[in-house]
PDB file of C-alpha atoms in Angstrom:
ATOM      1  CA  UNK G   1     153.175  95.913 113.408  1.00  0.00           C
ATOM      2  CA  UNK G   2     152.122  92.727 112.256  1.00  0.00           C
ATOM      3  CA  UNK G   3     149.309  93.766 110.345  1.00  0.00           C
ATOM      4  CA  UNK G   4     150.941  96.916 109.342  1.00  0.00           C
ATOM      5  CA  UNK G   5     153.458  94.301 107.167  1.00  0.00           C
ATOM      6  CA  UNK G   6     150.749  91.961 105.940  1.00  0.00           C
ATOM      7  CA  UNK G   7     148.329  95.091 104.813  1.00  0.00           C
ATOM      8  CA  UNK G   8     148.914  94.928 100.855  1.00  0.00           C
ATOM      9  CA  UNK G   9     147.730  91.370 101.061  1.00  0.00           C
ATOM     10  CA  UNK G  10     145.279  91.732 103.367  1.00  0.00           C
ATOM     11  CA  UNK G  11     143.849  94.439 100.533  1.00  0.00           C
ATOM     12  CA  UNK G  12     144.370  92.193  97.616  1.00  0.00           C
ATOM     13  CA  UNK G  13     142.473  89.240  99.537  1.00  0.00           C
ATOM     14  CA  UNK G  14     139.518  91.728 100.584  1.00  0.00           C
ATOM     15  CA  UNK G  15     138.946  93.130  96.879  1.00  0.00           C
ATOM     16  CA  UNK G  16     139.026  90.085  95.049  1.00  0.00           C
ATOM     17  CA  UNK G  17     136.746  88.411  97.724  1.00  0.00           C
ATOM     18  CA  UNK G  18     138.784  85.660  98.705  1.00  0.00           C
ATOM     19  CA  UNK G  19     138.402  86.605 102.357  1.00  0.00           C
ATOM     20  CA  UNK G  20     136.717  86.345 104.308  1.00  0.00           C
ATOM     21  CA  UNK G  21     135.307  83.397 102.074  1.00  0.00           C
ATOM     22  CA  UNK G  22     131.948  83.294 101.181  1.00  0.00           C
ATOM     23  CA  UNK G  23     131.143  81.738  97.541  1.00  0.00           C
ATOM     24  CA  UNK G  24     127.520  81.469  97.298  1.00  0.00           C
ATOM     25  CA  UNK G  25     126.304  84.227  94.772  1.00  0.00           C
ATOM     26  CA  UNK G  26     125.225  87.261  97.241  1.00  0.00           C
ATOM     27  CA  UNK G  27     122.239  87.913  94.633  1.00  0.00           C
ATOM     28  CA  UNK G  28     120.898  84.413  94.647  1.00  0.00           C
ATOM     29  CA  UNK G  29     118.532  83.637  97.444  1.00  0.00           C
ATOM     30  CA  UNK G  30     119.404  85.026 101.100  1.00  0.00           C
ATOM     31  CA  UNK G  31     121.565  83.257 103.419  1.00  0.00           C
ATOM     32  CA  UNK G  32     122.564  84.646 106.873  1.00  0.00           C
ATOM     33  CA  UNK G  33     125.202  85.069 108.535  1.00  0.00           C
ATOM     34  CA  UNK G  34     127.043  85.793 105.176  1.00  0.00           C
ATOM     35  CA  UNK G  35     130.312  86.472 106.715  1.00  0.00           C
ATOM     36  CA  UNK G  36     131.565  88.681 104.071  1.00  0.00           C
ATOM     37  CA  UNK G  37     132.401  92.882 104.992  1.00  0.00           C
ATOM     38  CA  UNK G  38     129.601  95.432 104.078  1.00  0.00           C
ATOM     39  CA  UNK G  39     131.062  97.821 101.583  1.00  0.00           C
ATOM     40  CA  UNK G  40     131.385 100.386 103.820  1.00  0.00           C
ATOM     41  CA  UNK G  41     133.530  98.332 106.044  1.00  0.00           C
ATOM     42  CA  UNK G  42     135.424  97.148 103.374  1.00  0.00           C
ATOM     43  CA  UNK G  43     135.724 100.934 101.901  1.00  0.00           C
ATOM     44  CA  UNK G  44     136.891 101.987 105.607  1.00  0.00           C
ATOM     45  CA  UNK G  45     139.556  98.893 105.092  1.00  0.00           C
ATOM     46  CA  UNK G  46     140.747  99.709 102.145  1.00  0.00           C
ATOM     47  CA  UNK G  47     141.426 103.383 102.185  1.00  0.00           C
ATOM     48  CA  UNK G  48     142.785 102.697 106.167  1.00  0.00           C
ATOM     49  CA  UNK G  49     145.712 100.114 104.415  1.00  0.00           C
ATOM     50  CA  UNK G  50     145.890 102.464 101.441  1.00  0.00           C
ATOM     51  CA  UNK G  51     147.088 105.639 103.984  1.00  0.00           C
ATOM     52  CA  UNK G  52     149.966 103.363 105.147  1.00  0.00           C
ATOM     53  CA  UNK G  53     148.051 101.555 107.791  1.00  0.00           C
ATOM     54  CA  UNK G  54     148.644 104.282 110.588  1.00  0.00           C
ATOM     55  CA  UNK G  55     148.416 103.402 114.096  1.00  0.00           C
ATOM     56  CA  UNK G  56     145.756 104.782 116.191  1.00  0.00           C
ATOM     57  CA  UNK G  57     146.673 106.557 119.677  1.00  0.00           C
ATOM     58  CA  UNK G  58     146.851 105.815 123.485  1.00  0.00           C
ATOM     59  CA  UNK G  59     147.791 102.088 124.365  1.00  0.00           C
ATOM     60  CA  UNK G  60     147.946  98.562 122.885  1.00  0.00           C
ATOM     61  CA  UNK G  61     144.344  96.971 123.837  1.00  0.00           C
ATOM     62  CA  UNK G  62     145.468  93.508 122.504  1.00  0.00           C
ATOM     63  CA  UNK G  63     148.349  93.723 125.367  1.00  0.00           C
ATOM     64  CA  UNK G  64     146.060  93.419 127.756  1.00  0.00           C
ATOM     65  CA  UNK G  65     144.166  90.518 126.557  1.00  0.00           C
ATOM     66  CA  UNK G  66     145.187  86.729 128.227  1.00  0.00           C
ATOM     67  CA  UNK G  67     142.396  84.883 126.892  1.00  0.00           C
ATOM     68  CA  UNK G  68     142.934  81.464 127.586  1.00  0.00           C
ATOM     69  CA  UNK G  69     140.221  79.335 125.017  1.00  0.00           C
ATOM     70  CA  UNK G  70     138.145  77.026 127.128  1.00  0.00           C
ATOM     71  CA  UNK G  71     138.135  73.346 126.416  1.00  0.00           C
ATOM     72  CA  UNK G  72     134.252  73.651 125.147  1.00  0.00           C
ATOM     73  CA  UNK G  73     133.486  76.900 123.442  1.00  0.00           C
ATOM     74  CA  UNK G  74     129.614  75.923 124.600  1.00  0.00           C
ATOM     75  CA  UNK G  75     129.841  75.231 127.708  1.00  0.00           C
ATOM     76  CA  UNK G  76     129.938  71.744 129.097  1.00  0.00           C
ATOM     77  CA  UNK G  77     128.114  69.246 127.548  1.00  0.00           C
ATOM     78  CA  UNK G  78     125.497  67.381 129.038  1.00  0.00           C
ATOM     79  CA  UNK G  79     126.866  64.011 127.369  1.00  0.00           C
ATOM     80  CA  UNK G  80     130.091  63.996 126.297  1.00  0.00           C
ATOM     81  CA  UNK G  81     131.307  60.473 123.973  1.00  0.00           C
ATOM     82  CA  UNK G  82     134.653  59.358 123.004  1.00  0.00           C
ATOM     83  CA  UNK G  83     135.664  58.369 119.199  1.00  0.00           C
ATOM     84  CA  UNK G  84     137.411  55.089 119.822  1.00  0.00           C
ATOM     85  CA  UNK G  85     141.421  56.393 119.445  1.00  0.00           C
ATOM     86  CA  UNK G  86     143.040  55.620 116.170  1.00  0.00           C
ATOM     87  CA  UNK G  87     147.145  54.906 115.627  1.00  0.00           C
ATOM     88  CA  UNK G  88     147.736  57.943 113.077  1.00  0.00           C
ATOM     89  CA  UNK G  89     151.066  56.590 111.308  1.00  0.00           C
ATOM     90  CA  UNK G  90     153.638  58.938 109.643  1.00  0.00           C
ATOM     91  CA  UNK G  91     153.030  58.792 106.232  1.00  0.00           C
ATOM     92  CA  UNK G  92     150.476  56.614 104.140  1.00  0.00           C
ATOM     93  CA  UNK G  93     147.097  57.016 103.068  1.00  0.00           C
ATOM     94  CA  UNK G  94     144.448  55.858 105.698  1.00  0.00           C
ATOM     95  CA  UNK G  95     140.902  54.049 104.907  1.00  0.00           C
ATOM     96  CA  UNK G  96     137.647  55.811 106.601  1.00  0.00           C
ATOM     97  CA  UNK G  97     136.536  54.529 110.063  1.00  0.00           C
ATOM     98  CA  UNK G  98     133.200  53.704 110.868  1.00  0.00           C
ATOM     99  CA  UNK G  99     132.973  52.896 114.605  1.00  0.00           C
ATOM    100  CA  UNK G 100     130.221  52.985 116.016  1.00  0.00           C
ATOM    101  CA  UNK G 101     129.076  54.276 119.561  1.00  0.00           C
ATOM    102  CA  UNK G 102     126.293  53.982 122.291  1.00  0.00           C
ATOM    103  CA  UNK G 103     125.047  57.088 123.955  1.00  0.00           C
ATOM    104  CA  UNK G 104     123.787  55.519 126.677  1.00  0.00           C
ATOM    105  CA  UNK G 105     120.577  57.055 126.786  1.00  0.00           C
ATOM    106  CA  UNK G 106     117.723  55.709 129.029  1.00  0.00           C
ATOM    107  CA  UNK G 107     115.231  58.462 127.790  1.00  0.00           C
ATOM    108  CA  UNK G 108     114.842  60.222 124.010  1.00  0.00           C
ATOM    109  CA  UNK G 109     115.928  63.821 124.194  1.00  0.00           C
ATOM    110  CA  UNK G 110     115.762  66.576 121.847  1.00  0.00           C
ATOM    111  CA  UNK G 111     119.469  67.871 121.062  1.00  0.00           C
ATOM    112  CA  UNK G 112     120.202  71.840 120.033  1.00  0.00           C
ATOM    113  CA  UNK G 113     123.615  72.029 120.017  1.00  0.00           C
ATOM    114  CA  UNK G 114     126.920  69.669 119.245  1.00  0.00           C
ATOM    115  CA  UNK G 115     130.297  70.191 119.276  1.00  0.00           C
ATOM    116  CA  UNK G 116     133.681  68.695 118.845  1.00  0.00           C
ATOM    117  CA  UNK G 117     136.753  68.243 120.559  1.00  0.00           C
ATOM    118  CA  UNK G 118     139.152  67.593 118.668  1.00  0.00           C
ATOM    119  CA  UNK G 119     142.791  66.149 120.041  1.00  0.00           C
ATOM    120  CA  UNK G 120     144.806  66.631 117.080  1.00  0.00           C
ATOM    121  CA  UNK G 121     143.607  68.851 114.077  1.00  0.00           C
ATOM    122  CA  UNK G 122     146.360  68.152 111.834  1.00  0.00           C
ATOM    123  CA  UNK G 123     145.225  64.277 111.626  1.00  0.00           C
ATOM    124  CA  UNK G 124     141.900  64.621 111.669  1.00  0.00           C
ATOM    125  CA  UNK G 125     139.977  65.776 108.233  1.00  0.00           C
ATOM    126  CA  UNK G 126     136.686  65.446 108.941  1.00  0.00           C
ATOM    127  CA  UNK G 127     134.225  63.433 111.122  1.00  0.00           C
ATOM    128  CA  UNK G 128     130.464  62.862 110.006  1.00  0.00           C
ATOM    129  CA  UNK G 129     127.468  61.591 112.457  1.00  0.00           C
ATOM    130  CA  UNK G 130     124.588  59.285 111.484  1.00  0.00           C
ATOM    131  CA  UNK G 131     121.669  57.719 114.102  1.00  0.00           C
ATOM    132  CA  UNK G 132     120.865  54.341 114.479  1.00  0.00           C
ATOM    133  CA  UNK G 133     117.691  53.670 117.262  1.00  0.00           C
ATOM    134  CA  UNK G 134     115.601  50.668 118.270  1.00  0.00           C
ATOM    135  CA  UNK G 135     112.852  50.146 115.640  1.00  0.00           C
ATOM    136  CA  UNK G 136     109.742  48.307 116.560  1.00  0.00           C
ATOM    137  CA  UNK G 137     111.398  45.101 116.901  1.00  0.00           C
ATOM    138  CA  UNK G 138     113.790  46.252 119.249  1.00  0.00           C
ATOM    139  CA  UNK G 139     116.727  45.741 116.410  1.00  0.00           C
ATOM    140  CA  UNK G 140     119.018  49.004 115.965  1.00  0.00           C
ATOM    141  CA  UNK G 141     119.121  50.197 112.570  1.00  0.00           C
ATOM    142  CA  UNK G 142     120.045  53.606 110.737  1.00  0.00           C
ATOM    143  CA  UNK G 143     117.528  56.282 110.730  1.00  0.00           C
ATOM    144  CA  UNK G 144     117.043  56.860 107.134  1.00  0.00           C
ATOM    145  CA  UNK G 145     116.295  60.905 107.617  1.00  0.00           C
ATOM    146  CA  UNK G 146     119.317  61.635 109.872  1.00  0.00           C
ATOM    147  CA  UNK G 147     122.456  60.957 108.196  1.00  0.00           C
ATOM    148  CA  UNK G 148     124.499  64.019 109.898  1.00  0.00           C
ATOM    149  CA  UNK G 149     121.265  65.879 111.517  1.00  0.00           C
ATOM    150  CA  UNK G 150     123.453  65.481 114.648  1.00  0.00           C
ATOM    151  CA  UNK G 151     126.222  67.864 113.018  1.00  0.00           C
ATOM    152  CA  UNK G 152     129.149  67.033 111.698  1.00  0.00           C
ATOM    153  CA  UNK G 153     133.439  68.332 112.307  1.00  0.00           C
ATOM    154  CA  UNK G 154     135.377  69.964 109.534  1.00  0.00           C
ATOM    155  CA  UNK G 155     138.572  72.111 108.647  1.00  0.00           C
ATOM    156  CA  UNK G 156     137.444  75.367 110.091  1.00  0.00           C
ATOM    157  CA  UNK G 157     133.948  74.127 111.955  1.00  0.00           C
ATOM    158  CA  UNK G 158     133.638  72.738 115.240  1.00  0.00           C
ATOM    159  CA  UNK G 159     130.385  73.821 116.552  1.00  0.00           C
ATOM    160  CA  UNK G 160     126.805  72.837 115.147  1.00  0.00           C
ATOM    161  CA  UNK G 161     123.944  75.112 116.318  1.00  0.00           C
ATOM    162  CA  UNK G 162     120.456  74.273 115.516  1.00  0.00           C
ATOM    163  CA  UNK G 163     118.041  76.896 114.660  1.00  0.00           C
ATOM    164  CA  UNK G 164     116.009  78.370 117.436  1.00  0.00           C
ATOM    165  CA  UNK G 165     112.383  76.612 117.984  1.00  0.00           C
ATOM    166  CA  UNK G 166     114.031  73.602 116.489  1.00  0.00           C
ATOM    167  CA  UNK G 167     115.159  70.394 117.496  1.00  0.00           C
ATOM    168  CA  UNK G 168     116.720  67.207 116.858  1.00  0.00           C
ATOM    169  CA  UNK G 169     115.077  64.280 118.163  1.00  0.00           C
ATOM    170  CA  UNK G 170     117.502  61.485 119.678  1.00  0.00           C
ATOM    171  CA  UNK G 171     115.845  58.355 121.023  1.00  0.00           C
ATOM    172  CA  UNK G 172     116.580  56.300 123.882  1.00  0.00           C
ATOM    173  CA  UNK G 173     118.779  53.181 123.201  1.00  0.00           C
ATOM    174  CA  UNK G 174     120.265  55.404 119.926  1.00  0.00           C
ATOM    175  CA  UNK G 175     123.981  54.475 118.823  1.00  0.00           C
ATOM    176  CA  UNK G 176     125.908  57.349 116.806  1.00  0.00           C
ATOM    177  CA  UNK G 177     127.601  55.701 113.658  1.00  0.00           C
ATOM    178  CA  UNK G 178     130.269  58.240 112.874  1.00  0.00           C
ATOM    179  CA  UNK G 179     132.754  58.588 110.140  1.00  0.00           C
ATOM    180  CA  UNK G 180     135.998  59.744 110.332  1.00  0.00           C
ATOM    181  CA  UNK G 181     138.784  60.855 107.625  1.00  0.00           C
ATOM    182  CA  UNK G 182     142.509  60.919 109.217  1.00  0.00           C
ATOM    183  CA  UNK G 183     145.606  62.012 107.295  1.00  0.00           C
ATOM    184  CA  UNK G 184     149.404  61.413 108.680  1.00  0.00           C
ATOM    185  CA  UNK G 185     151.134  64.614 108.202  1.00  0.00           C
ATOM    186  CA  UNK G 186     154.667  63.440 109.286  1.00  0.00           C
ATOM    187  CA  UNK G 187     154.892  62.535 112.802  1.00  0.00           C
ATOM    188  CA  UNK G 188     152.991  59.422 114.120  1.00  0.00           C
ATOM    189  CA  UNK G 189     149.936  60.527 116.226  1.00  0.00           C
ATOM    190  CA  UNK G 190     147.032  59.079 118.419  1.00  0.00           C
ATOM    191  CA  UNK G 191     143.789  60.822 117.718  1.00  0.00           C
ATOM    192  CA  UNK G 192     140.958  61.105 120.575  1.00  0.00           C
ATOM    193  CA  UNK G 193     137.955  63.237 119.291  1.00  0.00           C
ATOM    194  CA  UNK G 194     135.209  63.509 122.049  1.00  0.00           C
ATOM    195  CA  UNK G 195     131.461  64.820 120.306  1.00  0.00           C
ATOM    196  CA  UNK G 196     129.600  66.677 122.625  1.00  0.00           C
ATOM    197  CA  UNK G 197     126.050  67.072 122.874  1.00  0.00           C
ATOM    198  CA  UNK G 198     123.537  69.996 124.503  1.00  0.00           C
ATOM    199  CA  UNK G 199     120.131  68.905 125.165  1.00  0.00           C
ATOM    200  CA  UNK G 200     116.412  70.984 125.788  1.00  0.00           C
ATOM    201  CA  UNK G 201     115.278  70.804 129.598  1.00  0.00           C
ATOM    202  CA  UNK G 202     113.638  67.824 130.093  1.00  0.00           C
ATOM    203  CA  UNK G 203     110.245  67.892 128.970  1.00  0.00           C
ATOM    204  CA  UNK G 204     110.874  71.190 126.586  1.00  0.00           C
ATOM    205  CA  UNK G 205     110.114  70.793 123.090  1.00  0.00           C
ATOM    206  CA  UNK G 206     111.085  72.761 120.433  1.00  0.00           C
ATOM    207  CA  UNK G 207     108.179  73.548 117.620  1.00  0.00           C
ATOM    208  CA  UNK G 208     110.020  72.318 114.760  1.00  0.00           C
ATOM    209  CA  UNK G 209     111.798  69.142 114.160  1.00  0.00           C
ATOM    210  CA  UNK G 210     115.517  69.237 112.311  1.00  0.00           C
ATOM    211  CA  UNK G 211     116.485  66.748 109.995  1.00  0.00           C
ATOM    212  CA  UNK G 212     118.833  66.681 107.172  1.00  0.00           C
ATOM    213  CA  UNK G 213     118.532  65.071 104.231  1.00  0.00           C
ATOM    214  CA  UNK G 214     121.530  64.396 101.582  1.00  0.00           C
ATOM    215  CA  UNK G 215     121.620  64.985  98.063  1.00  0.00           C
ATOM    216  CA  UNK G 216     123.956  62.668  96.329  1.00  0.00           C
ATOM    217  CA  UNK G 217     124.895  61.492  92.933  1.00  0.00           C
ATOM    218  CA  UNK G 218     126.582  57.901  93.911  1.00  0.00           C
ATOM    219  CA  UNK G 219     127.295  57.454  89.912  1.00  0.00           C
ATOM    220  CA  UNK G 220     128.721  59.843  88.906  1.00  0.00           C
ATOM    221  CA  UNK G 221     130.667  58.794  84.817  1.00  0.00           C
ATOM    222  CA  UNK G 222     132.850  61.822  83.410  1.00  0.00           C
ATOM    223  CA  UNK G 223     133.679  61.478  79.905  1.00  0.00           C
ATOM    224  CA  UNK G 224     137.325  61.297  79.189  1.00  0.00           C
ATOM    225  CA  UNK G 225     138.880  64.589  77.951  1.00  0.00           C
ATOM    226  CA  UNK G 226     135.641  66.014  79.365  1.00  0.00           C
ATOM    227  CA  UNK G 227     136.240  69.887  80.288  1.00  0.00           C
ATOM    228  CA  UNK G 228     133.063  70.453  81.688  1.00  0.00           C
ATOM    229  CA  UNK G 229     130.522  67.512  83.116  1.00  0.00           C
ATOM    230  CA  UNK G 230     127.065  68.174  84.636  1.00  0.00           C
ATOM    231  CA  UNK G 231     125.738  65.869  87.666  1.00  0.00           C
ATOM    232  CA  UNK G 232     122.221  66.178  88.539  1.00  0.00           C
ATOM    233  CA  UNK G 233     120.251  65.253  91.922  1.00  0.00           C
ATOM    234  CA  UNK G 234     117.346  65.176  93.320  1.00  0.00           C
ATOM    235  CA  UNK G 235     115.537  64.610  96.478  1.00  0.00           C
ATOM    236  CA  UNK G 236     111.821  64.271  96.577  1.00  0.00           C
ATOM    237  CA  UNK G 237     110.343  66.643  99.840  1.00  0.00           C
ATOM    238  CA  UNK G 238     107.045  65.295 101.396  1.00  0.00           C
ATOM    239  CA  UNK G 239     105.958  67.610 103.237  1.00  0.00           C
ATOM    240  CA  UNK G 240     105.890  71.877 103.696  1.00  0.00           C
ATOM    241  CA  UNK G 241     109.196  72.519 105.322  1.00  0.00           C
ATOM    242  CA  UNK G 242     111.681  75.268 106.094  1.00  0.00           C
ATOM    243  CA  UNK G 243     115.164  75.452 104.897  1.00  0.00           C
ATOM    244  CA  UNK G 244     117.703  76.298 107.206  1.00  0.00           C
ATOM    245  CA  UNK G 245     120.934  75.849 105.297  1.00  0.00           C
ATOM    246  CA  UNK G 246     122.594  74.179 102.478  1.00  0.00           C
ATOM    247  CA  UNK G 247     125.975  72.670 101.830  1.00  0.00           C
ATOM    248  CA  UNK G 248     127.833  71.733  98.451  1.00  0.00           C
ATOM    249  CA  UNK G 249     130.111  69.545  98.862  1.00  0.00           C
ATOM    250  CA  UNK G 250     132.439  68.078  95.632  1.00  0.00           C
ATOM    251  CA  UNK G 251     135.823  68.172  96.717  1.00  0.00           C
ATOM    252  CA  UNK G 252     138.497  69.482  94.036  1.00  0.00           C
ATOM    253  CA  UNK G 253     136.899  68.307  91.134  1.00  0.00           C
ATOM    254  CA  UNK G 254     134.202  70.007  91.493  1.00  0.00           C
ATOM    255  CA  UNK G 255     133.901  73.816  89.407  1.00  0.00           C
ATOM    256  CA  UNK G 256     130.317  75.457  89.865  1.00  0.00           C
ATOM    257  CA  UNK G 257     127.291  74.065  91.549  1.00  0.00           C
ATOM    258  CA  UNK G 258     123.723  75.420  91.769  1.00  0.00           C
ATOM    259  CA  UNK G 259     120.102  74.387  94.283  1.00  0.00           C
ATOM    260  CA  UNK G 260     116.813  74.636  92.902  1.00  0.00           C
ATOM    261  CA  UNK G 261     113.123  73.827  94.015  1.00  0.00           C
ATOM    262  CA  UNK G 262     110.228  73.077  92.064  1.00  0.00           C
ATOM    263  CA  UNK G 263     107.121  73.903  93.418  1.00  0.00           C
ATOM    264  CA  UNK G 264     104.218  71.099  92.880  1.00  0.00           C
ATOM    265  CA  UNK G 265     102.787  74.194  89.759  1.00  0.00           C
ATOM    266  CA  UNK G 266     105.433  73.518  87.533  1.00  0.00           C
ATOM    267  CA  UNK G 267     107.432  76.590  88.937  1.00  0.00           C
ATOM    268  CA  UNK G 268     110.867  76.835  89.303  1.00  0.00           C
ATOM    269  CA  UNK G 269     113.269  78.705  92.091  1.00  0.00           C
ATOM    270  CA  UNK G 270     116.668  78.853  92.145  1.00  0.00           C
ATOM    271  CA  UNK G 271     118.139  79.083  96.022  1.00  0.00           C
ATOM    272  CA  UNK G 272     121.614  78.836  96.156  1.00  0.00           C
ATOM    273  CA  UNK G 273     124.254  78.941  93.320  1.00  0.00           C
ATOM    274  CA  UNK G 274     128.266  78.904  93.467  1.00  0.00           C
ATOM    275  CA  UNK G 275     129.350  79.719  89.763  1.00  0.00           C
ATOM    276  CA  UNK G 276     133.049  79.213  91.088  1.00  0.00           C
ATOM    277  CA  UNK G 277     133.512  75.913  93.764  1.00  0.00           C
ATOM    278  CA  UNK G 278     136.131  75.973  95.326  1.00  0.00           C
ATOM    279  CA  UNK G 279     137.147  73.239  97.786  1.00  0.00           C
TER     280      UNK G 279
END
């Protein structure tokens, strides 16, 4: 009955693509899982909501469902760490935190999944990982290639899967350096977040190591009365490597965005382009 009321907009969403949401331009490279109906499924849709959304026969299969969530969609973790708790006040606008946390390890380990547990979604807007590890002086300093390898928490993502036959590498003595974006929504809050973290059997390696690499245009000018500003970046790539996924990122400002390689011939690619951002 629910759906039955909701139908009309559920066909005006499907048609004009706003859900389920997937902006990348479908013809433009090929990413997977694009989330997005098949146009038969969305045909079936369609004409189902357009013949009055009819009920099928025999009983209610959703009344017999009691599916109670459990408290880590992956399982437990094999090390589980604590975001130090932050005092969420009422109203205000809140600076970023930047603690930073031990994991405790006594051995490196190779990481393939993390996940987040968050205590109180409303508050929390986002939380972002980086690695610091012992360098060859025994100080503990950022790892310049792994600013948010270790996956990152967001409205609408909790988990962070790495690719099969990859890994990310996480070395004894290592310290996560998170950051984390709270915003009071009426009603004064403590906030808890615990990041989880799934490991290889010891001694399994996976063939390919993970890392992620940002980006960024840190100076960025926009001409006043400007309707339309373009922002270039680049990252240099040493070495062959295989891209597993890409994410723009320009908050409301932003209005189209678009990922190209060139090849070391002179030859261009384009691999990803959003000609409408939306945040």
């Amino acid at each position: 009955e629910v759906v039955k009321a909701m139908a009309p907009m559920i066909r005006e969403a499907l048609r004009t693509k706003r859900m389920p949401p997937f902006q990348p331009d479908p013809t433009v490279g090929h990413w997977a899982p694009n989330e997005g109906l098949s146009s038969d499924q969305l045909r079936t849709l369609v004409h189902w909501i357009e013949a009055g959304a009819p009920r099928g026969t025999g009983e209610d299969p959703l009344a017999k469902v009691n599916f109670q969530a459990p408290e880590w969609g992956l399982g437990k973790p094999d090390l589980i760490l604590a975001i130090p708790e932050v005092n969420v006040p009422a109203t205000g606008v809140m600076d970023y935190r930047r603690p930073v946390v031990k994991t405790g390890l006594k051995e490196g380990r190779w990481m393939k999944a993390s996940a987040f547990l968050v205590s109180d979604r409303r508050a929390l807007h986002h939380v972002t990982t980086g690695l610091r590890a012992p360098n060859a002086s025994g100080a503990v300093v950022p790892m310049l290639d792994s600013k948010g390898s270790l996956g990152g928490q967001g409205p609408g993502r909790v988990y962070n899967l790495v690719p099969e036959d990859m890994g990310v590498w996480i070395p004894a003595g290592s310290e996560i350096a998170f950051e984390t974006h709270y915003t009071p929504y009426g009603k004064e809050t403590v906030e808890a977040t615990k990041m989880g973290f799934y490991f290889y059997p010891e001694g399994q390696t996976p063939k390919y190591p993970m890392r992620t690499y940002g980006m960024y245009d840190m100076g960025i000018t926009i001409p006043a009365g400007a309707e339309y500003h373009q922002e270039i970046a680049y990252q240099d790539i040493p070495h062959d490597m295989l891209v597993f996924g890409l994410t723009a990122h320009a908050h409301v400002r932003g209005g189209s965005t678009q990922v190209s390689v060139i090849f070391p011939d002179g030859q261009e690619k384009m691999i990803m382009a959003q000609p409408k951002y939306e945040f």
